[in-house]
Amino acid sequence: MHLQEENVKLAEELGRSRDEVTSHQKLEEERSVLNNQLLEMKKRESKFIKDADEEKASLQKSISITSALLTEKDAELEIL
């Protein structure tokens, strides 16, 4: 009877170990998915920042051109 009890205990322990391994594998898979999502988000963030910087540069150029044109028109008006 003693061997049977020991066998049951070992079987339970083995079952718990398998559950822990399965749980660990699931956590590793989830971590991998989250890491991939993080990498994608970082790529998108970089693209958004690049696009925003390009838009800012374009707007600044437009402001400079408009400012130069206004200065030119002011000079023409002063002549009149």
PDB file of C-alpha atoms in Angstrom:
ATOM      1  CA  MET A   1       0.000   0.000   0.000  1.00  0.00           C
ATOM      2  CA  HIS A   2       2.905   2.320   0.778  1.00  0.00           C
ATOM      3  CA  LEU A   3       4.281   2.047  -2.756  1.00  0.00           C
ATOM      4  CA  GLN A   4       0.869   2.842  -4.191  1.00  0.00           C
ATOM      5  CA  GLU A   5       0.638   6.045  -2.094  1.00  0.00           C
ATOM      6  CA  GLU A   6       4.136   7.028  -3.193  1.00  0.00           C
ATOM      7  CA  ASN A   7       3.142   6.341  -6.789  1.00  0.00           C
ATOM      8  CA  VAL A   8       0.048   8.560  -6.439  1.00  0.00           C
ATOM      9  CA  LYS A   9       2.130  11.379  -4.912  1.00  0.00           C
ATOM     10  CA  LEU A  10       4.683  11.141  -7.709  1.00  0.00           C
ATOM     11  CA  ALA A  11       1.937  11.144 -10.335  1.00  0.00           C
ATOM     12  CA  GLU A  12       0.401  14.267  -8.763  1.00  0.00           C
ATOM     13  CA  GLU A  13       3.801  15.958  -8.641  1.00  0.00           C
ATOM     14  CA  LEU A  14       4.436  15.047 -12.269  1.00  0.00           C
ATOM     15  CA  GLY A  15       1.037  16.486 -13.196  1.00  0.00           C
ATOM     16  CA  ARG A  16       1.851  19.748 -11.406  1.00  0.00           C
ATOM     17  CA  SER A  17       5.236  19.904 -13.124  1.00  0.00           C
ATOM     18  CA  ARG A  18       3.592  19.429 -16.519  1.00  0.00           C
ATOM     19  CA  ASP A  19       1.070  22.153 -15.709  1.00  0.00           C
ATOM     20  CA  GLU A  20       3.911  24.484 -14.705  1.00  0.00           C
ATOM     21  CA  VAL A  21       5.790  23.735 -17.932  1.00  0.00           C
ATOM     22  CA  THR A  22       2.640  24.371 -19.983  1.00  0.00           C
ATOM     23  CA  SER A  23       2.002  27.592 -18.074  1.00  0.00           C
ATOM     24  CA  HIS A  24       5.618  28.663 -18.602  1.00  0.00           C
ATOM     25  CA  GLN A  25       5.381  27.920 -22.334  1.00  0.00           C
ATOM     26  CA  LYS A  26       2.191  29.973 -22.594  1.00  0.00           C
ATOM     27  CA  LEU A  27       3.870  32.869 -20.793  1.00  0.00           C
ATOM     28  CA  GLU A  28       6.861  32.650 -23.143  1.00  0.00           C
ATOM     29  CA  GLU A  29       4.547  32.705 -26.167  1.00  0.00           C
ATOM     30  CA  GLU A  30       2.673  35.683 -24.740  1.00  0.00           C
ATOM     31  CA  ARG A  31       5.955  37.478 -24.038  1.00  0.00           C
ATOM     32  CA  SER A  32       7.067  36.855 -27.615  1.00  0.00           C
ATOM     33  CA  VAL A  33       3.790  38.242 -28.994  1.00  0.00           C
ATOM     34  CA  LEU A  34       4.060  41.318 -26.756  1.00  0.00           C
ATOM     35  CA  ASN A  35       7.681  41.895 -27.796  1.00  0.00           C
ATOM     36  CA  ASN A  36       6.666  41.749 -31.457  1.00  0.00           C
ATOM     37  CA  GLN A  37       3.834  44.204 -30.803  1.00  0.00           C
ATOM     38  CA  LEU A  38       6.275  46.517 -29.026  1.00  0.00           C
ATOM     39  CA  LEU A  39       8.678  46.413 -31.978  1.00  0.00           C
ATOM     40  CA  GLU A  40       5.839  47.233 -34.382  1.00  0.00           C
ATOM     41  CA  MET A  41       4.716  50.121 -32.181  1.00  0.00           C
ATOM     42  CA  LYS A  42       8.276  51.484 -32.057  1.00  0.00           C
ATOM     43  CA  LYS A  43       8.487  51.300 -35.868  1.00  0.00           C
ATOM     44  CA  ARG A  44       5.174  53.152 -36.196  1.00  0.00           C
ATOM     45  CA  GLU A  45       6.284  55.736 -33.639  1.00  0.00           C
ATOM     46  CA  SER A  46       9.497  56.348 -35.592  1.00  0.00           C
ATOM     47  CA  LYS A  47       7.517  56.773 -38.811  1.00  0.00           C
ATOM     48  CA  PHE A  48       5.061  59.175 -37.155  1.00  0.00           C
ATOM     49  CA  ILE A  49       7.951  61.235 -35.761  1.00  0.00           C
ATOM     50  CA  LYS A  50       9.678  61.278 -39.171  1.00  0.00           C
ATOM     51  CA  ASP A  51       6.435  62.301 -40.907  1.00  0.00           C
ATOM     52  CA  ALA A  52       5.776  64.997 -38.295  1.00  0.00           C
ATOM     53  CA  ASP A  53       9.317  66.356 -38.684  1.00  0.00           C
ATOM     54  CA  GLU A  54       8.893  66.481 -42.473  1.00  0.00           C
ATOM     55  CA  GLU A  55       5.543  68.255 -42.101  1.00  0.00           C
ATOM     56  CA  LYS A  56       7.093  70.730 -39.658  1.00  0.00           C
ATOM     57  CA  ALA A  57       9.958  71.458 -42.065  1.00  0.00           C
ATOM     58  CA  SER A  58       7.492  71.951 -44.913  1.00  0.00           C
ATOM     59  CA  LEU A  59       5.386  74.348 -42.835  1.00  0.00           C
ATOM     60  CA  GLN A  60       8.461  76.296 -41.749  1.00  0.00           C
ATOM     61  CA  LYS A  61       9.550  76.627 -45.387  1.00  0.00           C
ATOM     62  CA  SER A  62       6.062  77.822 -46.325  1.00  0.00           C
ATOM     63  CA  ILE A  63       6.116  80.379 -43.498  1.00  0.00           C
ATOM     64  CA  SER A  64       9.531  81.638 -44.621  1.00  0.00           C
ATOM     65  CA  ILE A  65       8.344  82.036 -48.218  1.00  0.00           C
ATOM     66  CA  THR A  66       5.150  83.786 -47.122  1.00  0.00           C
ATOM     67  CA  SER A  67       7.122  86.061 -44.814  1.00  0.00           C
ATOM     68  CA  ALA A  68       9.543  86.949 -47.620  1.00  0.00           C
ATOM     69  CA  LEU A  69       6.644  87.718 -49.966  1.00  0.00           C
ATOM     70  CA  LEU A  70       4.994  89.925 -47.347  1.00  0.00           C
ATOM     71  CA  THR A  71       8.247  91.788 -46.777  1.00  0.00           C
ATOM     72  CA  GLU A  72       8.566  92.281 -50.532  1.00  0.00           C
ATOM     73  CA  LYS A  73       4.973  93.575 -50.794  1.00  0.00           C
ATOM     74  CA  ASP A  74       5.546  95.928 -47.841  1.00  0.00           C
ATOM     75  CA  ALA A  75       8.594  97.338 -49.606  1.00  0.00           C
ATOM     76  CA  GLU A  76       6.559  97.852 -52.797  1.00  0.00           C
ATOM     77  CA  LEU A  77       3.819  99.623 -50.841  1.00  0.00           C
ATOM     78  CA  GLU A  78       6.337 101.950 -49.184  1.00  0.00           C
ATOM     79  CA  ILE A  79       7.557 103.013 -52.611  1.00  0.00           C
ATOM     80  CA  LEU A  80       4.000 103.993 -53.544  1.00  0.00           C
TER      81      LEU A  80
END
